[in-house]
mmCIF file of C-alpha atoms in Angstrom:
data_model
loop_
_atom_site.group_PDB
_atom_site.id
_atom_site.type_symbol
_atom_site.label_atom_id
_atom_site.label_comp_id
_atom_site.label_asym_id
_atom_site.label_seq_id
_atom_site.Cartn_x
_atom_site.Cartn_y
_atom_site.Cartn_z
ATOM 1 C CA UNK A 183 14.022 20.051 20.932
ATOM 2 C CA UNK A 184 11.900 21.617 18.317
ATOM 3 C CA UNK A 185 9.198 24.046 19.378
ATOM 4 C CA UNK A 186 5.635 23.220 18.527
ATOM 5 C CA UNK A 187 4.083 25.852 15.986
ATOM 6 C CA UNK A 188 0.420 26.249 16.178
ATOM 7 C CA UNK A 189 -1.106 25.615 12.919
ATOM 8 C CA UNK A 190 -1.544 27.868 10.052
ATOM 9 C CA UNK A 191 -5.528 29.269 9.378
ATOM 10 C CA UNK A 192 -4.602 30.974 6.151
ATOM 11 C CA UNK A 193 -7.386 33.318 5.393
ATOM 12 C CA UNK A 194 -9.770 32.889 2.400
ATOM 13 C CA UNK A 195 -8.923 34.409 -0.949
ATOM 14 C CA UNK A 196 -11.486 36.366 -3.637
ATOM 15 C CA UNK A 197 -14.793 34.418 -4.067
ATOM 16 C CA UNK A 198 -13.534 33.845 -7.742
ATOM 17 C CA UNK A 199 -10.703 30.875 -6.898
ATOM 18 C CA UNK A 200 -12.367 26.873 -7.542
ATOM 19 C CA UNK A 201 -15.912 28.586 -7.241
ATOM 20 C CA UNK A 202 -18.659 26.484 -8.257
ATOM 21 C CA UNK A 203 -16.604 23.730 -6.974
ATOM 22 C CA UNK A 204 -18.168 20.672 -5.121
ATOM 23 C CA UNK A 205 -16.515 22.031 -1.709
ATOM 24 C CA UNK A 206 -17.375 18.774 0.412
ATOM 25 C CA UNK A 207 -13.977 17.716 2.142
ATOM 26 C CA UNK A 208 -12.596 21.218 0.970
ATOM 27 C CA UNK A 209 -11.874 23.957 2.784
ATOM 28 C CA UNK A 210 -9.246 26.973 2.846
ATOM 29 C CA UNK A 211 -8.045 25.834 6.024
ATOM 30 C CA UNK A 212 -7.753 23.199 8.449
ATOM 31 C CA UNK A 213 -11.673 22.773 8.345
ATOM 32 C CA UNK A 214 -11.465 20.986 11.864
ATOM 33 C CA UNK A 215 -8.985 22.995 13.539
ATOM 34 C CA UNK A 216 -8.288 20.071 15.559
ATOM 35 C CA UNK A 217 -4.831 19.806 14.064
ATOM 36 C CA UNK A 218 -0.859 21.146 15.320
ATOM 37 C CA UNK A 219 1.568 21.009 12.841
ATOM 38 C CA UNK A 220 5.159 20.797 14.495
ATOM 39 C CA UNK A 221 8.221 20.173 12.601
ATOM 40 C CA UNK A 222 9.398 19.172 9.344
ATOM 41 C CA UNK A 223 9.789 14.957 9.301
ATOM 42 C CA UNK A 224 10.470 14.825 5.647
ATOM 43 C CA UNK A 225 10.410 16.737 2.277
ATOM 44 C CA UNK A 226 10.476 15.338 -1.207
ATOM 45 C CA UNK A 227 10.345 17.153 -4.372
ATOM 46 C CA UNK A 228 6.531 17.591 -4.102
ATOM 47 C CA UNK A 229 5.929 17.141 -0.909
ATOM 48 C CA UNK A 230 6.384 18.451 2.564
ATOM 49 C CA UNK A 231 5.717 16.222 5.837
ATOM 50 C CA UNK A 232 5.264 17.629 8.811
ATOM 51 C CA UNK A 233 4.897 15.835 12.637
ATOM 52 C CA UNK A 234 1.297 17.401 13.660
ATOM 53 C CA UNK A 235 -1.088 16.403 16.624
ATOM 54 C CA UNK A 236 -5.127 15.474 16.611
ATOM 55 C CA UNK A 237 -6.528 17.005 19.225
ATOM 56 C CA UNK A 238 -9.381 15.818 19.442
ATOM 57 C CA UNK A 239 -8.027 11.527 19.101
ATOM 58 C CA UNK A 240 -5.088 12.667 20.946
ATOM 59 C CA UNK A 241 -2.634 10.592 18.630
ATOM 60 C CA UNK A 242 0.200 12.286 16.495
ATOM 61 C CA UNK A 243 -0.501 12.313 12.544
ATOM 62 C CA UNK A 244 1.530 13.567 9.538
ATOM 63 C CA UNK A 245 0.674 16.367 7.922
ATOM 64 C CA UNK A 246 1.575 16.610 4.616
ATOM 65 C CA UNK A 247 1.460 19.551 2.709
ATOM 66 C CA UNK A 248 1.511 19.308 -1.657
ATOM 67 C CA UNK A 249 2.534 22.238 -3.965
ATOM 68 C CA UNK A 250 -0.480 22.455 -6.348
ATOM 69 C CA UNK A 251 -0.829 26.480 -7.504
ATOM 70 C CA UNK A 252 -2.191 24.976 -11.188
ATOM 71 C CA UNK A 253 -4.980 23.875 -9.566
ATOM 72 C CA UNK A 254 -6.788 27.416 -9.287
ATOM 73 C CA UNK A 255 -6.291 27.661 -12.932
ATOM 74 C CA UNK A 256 -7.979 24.759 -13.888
ATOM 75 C CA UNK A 257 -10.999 23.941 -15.347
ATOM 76 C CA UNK A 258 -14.144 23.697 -13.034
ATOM 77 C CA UNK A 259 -15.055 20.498 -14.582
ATOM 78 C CA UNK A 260 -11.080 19.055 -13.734
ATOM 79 C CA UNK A 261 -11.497 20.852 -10.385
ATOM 80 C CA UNK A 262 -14.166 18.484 -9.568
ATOM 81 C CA UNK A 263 -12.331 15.661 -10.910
ATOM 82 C CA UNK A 264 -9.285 16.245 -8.680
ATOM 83 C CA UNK A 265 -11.591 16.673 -5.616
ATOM 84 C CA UNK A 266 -13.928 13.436 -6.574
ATOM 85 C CA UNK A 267 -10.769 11.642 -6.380
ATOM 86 C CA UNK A 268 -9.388 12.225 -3.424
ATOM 87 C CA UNK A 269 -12.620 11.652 -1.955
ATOM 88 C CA UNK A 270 -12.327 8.139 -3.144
ATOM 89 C CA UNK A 271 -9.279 7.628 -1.713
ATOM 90 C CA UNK A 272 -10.422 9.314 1.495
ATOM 91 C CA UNK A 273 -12.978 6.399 1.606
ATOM 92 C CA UNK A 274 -10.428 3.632 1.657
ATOM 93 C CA UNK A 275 -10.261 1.216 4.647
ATOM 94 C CA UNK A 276 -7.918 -1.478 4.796
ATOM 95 C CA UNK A 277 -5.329 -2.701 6.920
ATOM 96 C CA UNK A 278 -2.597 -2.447 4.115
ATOM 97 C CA UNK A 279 -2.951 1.082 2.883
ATOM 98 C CA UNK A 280 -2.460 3.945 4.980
ATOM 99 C CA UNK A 281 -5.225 5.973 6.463
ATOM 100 C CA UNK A 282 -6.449 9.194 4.697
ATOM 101 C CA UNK A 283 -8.010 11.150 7.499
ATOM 102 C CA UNK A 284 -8.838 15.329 6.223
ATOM 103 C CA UNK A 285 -7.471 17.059 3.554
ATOM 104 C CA UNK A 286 -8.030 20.424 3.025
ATOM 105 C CA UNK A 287 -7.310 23.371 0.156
ATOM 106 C CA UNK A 288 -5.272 26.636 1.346
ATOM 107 C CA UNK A 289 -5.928 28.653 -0.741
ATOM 108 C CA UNK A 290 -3.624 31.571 0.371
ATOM 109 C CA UNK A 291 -0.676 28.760 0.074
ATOM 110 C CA UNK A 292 -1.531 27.030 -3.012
ATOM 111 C CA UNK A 293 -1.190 24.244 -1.432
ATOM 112 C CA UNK A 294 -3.517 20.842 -1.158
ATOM 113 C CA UNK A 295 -3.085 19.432 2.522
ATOM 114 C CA UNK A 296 -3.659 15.733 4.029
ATOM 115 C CA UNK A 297 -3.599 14.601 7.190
ATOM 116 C CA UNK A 298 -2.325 10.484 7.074
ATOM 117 C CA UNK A 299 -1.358 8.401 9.467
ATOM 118 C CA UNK A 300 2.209 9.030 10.524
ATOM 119 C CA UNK A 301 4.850 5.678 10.600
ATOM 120 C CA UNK A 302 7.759 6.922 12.829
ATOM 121 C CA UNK A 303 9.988 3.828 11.290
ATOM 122 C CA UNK A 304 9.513 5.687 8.207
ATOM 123 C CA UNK A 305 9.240 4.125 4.636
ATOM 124 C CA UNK A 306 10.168 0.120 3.821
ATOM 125 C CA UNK A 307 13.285 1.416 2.101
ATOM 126 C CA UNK A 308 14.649 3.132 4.793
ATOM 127 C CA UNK A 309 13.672 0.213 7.570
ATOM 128 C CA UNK A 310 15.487 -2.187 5.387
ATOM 129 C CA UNK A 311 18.474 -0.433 5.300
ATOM 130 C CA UNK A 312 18.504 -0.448 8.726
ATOM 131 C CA UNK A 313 17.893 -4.250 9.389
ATOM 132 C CA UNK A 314 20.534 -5.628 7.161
ATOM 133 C CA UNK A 315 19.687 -9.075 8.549
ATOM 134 C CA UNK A 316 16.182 -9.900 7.531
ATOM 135 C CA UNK A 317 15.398 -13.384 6.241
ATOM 136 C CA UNK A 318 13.207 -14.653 3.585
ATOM 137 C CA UNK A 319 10.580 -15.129 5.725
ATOM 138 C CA UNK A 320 10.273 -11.676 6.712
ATOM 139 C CA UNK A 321 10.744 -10.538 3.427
ATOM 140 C CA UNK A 322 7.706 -12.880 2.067
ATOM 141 C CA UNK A 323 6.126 -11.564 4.952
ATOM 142 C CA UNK A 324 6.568 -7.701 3.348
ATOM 143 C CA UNK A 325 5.740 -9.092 0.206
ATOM 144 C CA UNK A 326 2.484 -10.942 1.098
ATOM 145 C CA UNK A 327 1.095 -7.775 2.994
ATOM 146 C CA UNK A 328 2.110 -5.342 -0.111
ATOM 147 C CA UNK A 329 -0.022 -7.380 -2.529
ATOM 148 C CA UNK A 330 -2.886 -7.811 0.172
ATOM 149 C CA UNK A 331 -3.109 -3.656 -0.464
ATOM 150 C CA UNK A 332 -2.445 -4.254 -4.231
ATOM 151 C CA UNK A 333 -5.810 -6.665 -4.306
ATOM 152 C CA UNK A 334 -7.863 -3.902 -2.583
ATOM 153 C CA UNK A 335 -7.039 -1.042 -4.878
ATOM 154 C CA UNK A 336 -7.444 -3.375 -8.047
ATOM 155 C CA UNK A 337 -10.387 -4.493 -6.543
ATOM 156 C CA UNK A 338 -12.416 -1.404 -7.491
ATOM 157 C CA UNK A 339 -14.495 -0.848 -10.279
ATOM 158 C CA UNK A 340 -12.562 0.842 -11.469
ATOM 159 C CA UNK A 341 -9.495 -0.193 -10.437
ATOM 160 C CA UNK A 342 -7.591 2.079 -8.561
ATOM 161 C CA UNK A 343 -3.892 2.078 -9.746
ATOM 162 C CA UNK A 344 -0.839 3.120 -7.619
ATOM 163 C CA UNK A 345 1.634 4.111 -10.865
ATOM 164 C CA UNK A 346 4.416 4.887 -8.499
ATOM 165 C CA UNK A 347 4.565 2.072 -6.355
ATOM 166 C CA UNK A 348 8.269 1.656 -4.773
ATOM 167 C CA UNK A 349 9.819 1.394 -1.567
ATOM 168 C CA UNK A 350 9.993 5.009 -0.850
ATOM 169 C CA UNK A 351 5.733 4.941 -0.804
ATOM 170 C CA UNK A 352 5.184 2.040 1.443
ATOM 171 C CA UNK A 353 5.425 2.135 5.469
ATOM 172 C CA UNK A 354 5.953 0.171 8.184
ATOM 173 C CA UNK A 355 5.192 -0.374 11.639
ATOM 174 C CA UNK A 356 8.541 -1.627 13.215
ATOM 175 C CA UNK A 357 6.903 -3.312 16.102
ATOM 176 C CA UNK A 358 3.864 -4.730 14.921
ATOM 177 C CA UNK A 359 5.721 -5.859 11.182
ATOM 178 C CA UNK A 360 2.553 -4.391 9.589
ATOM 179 C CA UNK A 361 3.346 -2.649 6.396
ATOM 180 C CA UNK A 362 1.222 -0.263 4.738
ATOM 181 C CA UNK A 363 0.538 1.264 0.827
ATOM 182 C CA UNK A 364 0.904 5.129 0.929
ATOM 183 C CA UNK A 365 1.522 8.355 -1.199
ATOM 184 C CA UNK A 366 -1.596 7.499 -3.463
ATOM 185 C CA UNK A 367 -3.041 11.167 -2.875
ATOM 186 C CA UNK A 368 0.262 12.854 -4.080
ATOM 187 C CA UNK A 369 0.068 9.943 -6.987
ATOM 188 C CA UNK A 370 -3.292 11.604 -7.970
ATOM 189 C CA UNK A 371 -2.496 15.167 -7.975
ATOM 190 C CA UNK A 372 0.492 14.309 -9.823
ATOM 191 C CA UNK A 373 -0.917 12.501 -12.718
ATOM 192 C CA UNK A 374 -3.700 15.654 -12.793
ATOM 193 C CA UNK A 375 -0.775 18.353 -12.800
ATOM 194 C CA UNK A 376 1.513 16.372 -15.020
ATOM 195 C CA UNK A 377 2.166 18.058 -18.867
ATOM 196 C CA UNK A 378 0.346 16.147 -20.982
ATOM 197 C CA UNK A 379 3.686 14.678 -22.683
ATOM 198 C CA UNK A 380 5.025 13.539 -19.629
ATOM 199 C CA UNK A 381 5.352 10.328 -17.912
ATOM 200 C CA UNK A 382 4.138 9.298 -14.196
ATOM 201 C CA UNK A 383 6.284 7.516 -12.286
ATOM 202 C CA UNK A 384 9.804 6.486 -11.199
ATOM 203 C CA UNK A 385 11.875 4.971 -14.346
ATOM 204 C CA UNK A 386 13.489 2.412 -11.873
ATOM 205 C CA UNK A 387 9.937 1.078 -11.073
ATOM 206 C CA UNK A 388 7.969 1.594 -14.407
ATOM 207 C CA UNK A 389 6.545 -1.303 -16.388
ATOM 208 C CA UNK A 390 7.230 -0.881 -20.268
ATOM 209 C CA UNK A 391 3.658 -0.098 -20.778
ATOM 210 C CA UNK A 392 3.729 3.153 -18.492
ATOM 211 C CA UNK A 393 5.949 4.449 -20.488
ATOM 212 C CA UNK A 394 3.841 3.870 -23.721
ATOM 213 C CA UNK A 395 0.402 5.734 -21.384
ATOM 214 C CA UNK A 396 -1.335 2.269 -22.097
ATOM 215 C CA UNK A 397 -1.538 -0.008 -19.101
ATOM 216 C CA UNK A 398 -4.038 -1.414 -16.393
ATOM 217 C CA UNK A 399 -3.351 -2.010 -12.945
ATOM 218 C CA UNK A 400 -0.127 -4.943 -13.622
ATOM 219 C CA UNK A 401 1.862 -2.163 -13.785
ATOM 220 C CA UNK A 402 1.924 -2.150 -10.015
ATOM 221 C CA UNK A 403 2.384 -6.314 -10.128
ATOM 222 C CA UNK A 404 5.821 -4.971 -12.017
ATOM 223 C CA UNK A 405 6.461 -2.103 -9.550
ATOM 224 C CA UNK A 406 5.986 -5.074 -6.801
ATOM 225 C CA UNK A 407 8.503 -7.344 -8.334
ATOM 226 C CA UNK A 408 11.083 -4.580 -8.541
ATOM 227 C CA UNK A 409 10.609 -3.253 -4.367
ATOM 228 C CA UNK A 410 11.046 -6.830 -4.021
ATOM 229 C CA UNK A 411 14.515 -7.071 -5.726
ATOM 230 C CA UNK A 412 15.531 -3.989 -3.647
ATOM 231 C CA UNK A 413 14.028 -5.527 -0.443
ATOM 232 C CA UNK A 414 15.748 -9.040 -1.543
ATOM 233 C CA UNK A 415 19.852 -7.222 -2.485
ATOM 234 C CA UNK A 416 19.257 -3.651 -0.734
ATOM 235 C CA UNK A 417 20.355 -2.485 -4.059
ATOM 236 C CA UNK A 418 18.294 0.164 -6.321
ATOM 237 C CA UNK A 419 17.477 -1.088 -9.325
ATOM 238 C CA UNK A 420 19.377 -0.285 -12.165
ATOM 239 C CA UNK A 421 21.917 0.953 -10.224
ATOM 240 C CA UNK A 422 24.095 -0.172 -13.021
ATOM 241 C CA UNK A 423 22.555 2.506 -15.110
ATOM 242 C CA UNK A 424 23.648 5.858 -15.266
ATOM 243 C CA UNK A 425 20.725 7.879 -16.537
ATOM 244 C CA UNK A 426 16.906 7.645 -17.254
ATOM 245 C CA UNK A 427 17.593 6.997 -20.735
ATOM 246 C CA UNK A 428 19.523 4.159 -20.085
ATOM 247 C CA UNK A 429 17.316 2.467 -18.075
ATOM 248 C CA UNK A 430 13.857 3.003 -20.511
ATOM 249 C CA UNK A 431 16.073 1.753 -23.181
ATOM 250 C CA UNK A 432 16.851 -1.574 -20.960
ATOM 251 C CA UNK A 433 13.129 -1.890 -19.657
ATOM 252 C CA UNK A 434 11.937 -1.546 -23.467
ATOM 253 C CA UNK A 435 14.226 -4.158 -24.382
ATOM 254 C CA UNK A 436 12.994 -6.660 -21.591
ATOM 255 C CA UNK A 437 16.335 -7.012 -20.008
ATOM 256 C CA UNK A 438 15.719 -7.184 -16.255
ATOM 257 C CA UNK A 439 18.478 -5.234 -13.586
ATOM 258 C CA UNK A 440 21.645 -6.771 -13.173
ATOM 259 C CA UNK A 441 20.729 -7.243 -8.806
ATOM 260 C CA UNK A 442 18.725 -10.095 -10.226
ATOM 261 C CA UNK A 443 21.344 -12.431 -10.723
ATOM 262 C CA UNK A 444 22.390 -11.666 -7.111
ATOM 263 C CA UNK A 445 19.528 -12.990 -4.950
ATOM 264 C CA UNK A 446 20.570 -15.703 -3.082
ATOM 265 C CA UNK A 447 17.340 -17.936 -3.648
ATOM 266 C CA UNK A 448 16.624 -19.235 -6.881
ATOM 267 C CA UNK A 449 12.671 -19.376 -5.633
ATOM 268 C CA UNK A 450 13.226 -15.770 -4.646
ATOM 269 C CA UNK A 451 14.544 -15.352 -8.081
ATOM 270 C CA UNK A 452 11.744 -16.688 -9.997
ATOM 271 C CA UNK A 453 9.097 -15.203 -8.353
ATOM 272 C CA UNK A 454 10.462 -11.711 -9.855
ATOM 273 C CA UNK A 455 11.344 -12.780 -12.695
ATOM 274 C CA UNK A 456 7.594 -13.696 -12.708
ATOM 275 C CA UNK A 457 6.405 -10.427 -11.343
ATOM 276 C CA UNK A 458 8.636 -8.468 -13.953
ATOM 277 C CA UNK A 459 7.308 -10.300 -17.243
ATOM 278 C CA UNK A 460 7.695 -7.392 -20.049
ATOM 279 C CA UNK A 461 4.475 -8.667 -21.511
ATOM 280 C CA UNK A 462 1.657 -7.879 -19.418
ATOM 281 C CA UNK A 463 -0.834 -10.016 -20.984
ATOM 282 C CA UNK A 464 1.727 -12.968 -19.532
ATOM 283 C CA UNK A 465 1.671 -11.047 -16.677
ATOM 284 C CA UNK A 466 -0.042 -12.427 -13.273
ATOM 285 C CA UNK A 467 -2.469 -10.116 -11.414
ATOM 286 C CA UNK A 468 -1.947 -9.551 -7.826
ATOM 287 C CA UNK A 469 -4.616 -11.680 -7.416
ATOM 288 C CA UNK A 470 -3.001 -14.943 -8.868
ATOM 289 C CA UNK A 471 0.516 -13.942 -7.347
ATOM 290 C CA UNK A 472 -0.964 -14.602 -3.678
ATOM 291 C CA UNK A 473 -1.428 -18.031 -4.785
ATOM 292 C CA UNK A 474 1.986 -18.313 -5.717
ATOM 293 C CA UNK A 475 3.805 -21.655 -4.136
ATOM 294 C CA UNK A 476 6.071 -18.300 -2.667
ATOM 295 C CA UNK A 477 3.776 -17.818 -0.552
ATOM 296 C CA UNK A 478 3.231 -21.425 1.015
ATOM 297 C CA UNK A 479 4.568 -20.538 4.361
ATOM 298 C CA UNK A 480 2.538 -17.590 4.336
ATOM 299 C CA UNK A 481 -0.160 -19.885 3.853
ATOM 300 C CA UNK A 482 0.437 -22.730 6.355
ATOM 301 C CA UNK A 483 0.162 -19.805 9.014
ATOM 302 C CA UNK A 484 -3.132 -18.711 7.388
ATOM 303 C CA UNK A 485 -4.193 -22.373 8.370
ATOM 304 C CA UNK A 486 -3.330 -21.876 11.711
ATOM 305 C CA UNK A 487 -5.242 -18.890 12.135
ATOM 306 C CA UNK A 488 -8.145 -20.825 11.003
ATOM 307 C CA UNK A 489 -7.679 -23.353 13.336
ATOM 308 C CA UNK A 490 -7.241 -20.823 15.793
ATOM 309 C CA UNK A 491 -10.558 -19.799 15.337
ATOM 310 C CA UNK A 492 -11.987 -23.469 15.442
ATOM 311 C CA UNK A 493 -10.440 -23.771 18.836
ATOM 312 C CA UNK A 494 -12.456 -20.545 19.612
ATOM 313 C CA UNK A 495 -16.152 -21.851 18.301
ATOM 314 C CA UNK A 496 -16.920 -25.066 17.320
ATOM 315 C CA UNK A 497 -17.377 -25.087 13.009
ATOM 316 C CA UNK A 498 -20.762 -25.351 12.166
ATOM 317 C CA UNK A 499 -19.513 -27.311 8.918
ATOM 318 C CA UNK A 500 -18.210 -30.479 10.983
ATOM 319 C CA UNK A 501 -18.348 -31.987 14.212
ATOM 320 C CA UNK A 502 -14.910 -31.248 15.711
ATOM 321 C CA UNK A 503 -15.399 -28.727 18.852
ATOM 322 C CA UNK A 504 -11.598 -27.884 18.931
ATOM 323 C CA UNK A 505 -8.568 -28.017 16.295
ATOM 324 C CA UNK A 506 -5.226 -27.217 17.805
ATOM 325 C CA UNK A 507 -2.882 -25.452 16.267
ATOM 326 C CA UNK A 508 0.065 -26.873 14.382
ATOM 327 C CA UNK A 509 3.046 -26.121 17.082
ATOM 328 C CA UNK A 510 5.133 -26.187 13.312
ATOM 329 C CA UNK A 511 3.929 -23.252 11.835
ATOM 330 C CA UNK A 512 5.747 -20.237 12.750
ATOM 331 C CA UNK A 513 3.480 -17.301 12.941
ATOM 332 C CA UNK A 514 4.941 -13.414 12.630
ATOM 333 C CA UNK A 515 3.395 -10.527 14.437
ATOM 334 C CA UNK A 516 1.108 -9.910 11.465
ATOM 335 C CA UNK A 517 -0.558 -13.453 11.654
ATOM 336 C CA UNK A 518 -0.344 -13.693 15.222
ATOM 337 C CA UNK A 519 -2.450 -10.414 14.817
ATOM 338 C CA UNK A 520 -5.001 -12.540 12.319
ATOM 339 C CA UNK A 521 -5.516 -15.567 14.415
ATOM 340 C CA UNK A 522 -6.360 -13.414 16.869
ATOM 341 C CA UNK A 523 -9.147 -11.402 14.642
ATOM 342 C CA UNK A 524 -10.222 -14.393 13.554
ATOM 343 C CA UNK A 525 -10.556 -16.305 16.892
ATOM 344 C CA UNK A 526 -13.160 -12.900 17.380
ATOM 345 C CA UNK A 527 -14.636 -14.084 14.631
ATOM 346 C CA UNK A 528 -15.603 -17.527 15.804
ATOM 347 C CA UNK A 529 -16.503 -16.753 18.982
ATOM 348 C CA UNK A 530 -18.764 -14.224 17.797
ATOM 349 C CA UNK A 531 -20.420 -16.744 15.900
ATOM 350 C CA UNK A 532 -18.801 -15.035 12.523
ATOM 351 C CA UNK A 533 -16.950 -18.047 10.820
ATOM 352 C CA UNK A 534 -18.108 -17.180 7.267
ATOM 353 C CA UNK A 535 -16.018 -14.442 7.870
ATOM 354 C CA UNK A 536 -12.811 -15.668 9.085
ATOM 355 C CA UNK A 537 -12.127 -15.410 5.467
ATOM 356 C CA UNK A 538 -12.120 -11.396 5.228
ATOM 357 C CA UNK A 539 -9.970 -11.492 8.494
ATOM 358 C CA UNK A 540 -7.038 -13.350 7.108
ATOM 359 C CA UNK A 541 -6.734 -12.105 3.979
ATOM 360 C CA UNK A 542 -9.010 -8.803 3.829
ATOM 361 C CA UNK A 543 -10.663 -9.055 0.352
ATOM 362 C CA UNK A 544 -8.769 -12.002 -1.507
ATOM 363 C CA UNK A 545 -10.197 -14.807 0.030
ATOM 364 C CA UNK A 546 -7.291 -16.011 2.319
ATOM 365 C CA UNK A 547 -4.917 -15.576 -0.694
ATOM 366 C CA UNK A 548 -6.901 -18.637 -2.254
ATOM 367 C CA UNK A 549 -7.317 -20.826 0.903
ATOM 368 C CA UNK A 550 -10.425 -21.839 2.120
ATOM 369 C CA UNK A 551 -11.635 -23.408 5.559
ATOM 370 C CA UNK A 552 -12.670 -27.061 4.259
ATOM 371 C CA UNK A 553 -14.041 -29.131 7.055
ATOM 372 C CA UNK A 554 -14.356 -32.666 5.637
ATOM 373 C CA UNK A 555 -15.305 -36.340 8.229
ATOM 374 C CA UNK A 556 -14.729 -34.133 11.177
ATOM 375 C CA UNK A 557 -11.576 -32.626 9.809
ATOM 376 C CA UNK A 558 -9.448 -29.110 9.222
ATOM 377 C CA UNK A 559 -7.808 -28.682 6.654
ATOM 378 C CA UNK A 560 -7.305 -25.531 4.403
ATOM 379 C CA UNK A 561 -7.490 -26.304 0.353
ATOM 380 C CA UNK A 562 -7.176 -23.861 -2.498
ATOM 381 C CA UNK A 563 -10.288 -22.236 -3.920
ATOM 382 C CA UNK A 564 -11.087 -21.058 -7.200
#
């Protein structure tokens, strides 16, 4: 059994490192000392991740601890930038991207650290290698809940963009089936401590347009499609390449990985193919992809958790005091978890908002509630 270590409280160095800087959120320690770091969970090549305790929630966290000495020779002026940043992403609240809670800067250690919620199934990629067995229908689930986080972050002004969206950067909850967006602090610092001639990302998961520094947020709609393939064949893509250069010239050239023509469904296989358009004008927005015809199951149990809801509080739209639920839709844990949110809802006398509960900011995936002659029914929207 590993033995807990009490948590470092580096000491501050000379006045003259990041002064002037906006220190809100900053500090050269844990600024709460509320925090135990215990031992290492996981270590990447710019990261370390450490199991650590709240102390004052009582709940365990991960504490994860990012390289960044170039930061104290900065600029003030990209000092602030760096900081304003992660302060935006500290700000984020949705059920599909994980939670930032503190971050700190040690300045002893040179090293930026955040304190995130911890997953102790670990990353999608390494779940799915587990369960060798999973369906369709729990991989649409994945897939649905993935581009539910995708529609928050794009729904900023601006819009925030992952750039190294991939299997290895989302989580999940193995019970609950909830899966969550993550690494988009260590996505930030690394775009600010990048040379300027490099390139962000992972070549396996870049859209042609990353590699050219001109994109907008479809990039991620094309790092989607390709943790999809992986999810779909449990196979990296390009693993038929041998080197980077092989696959930029392949993903220049439009020429999709060869683990395409091995999914099973041919649905399955045009939604990617979709997702992975080279052009990204063609391209569909997370936004649209919800919509997809994909995603019709996903949808059906959507409905139910409307009618859920209806069976909670009568609509004030139509006369019915009670819609039962469709004993054909199968509902997962994730929109078994909905209905149930938006059952709250309606009892609370909150049905305008049943909307936000099912789908958080994408309007039920393009479903809305229609109550027509007394009737439930759930049509698209526009």
């Amino acid at each position: 059994m590993a033995v807990a270590a009490t948590a470092a409280r580096p000491a501050m160095l000379p006045s003259g490192v990041l002064a002037g800087v906006d220190r809100t959120g900053v500090e050269s320690r844990d600024p709460t000392k509320r925090y135990t770091k215990y031992e290492l969970i996981g270590q990447g090549a710019q990261k370390k991740v450490y199991r650590a305790f709240d102390e004052e929630r009582g709940i365990e966290v991960a504490w994860n601890e990012v390289a960044v000495g170039e930061l104290a020779n900065f600029r003030e002026k990209d000092q602030q930038r760096v900081f304003a940043e992660i302060r935006v992403l500290k700000q984020l609240k949705h059920k599909n991207i994980m939670t930032l809670h503190d971050y700190w800067f040690d300045e002893r250690r040179l090293t930026l650290n955040f304190i995130t919620e911890i997953f102790p199934d670990g990353t999608l990629r390494q779940y799915r290698r587990r369960h060798k067995l999973a369906d369709l229908p729990a991989i649409k689930r994945w897939a649905w809940q993935i581009l539910q986080g995708l529609v928050y972050l794009h729904g900023h002004n601006p819009p925030i963009i992952h750039r190294d969206l991939k299997c290895d950067n989302i989580f999940v909850n193995g019970t609950s089936g909830m899966v969550k967006i993550g690494d988009l602090g260590l996505v930030t610092l690394c775009k600010d401590f990048s040379a300027p001639q490099s390139v962000l990302g992972t070549p396996e998961f870049m859209a042609p347009e990353l590699y050219e520094e001109k994109y907008d947020e479809k990039v991620d709609v094309y790092a989607f499609g390709m943790c999809l393939l992986e999810l779909a064949t449990m196979e990296y893509p390009y693993s038929e390449c041998h080197n980077a250069a092989q696959i930029y010239k392949k993903v220049m050239q439009g020429i999709p990985p060869a683990s395409v023509e091995k999914l099973p469904s041919g649905e399955l296989r045009d939604f990617i193919r979709l997702c992975l358009e080279h052009n990204p004008e063609l391209r569909p927005e997370a936004r649209q992809l919800l919509k997809h015809s994909f995603f019709e199951p996903i949808r059906a149990s959507a409905c139910a958790a409307v009618a859920a809801a209806h069976a909670a509080s009568s609509c004030s739209g139509c006369s019915t005091p009670k819609v039962t639920m469709s004993p054909s839709v199968s509902m997962g844990p994730a929109e078994a978890s909905l209905a149930a949110a938006a059952a709250a809802a309606a009892a609370a006398g909150s049905l305008s908002r049943v909307g936000s509960f099912l789908a958080g900011s994408v309007d039920n995936g393009g479903l809305a509630c229609a109550c027509r002659d007394g009737s439930n029914s759930c049509s698209s929207s526009s």
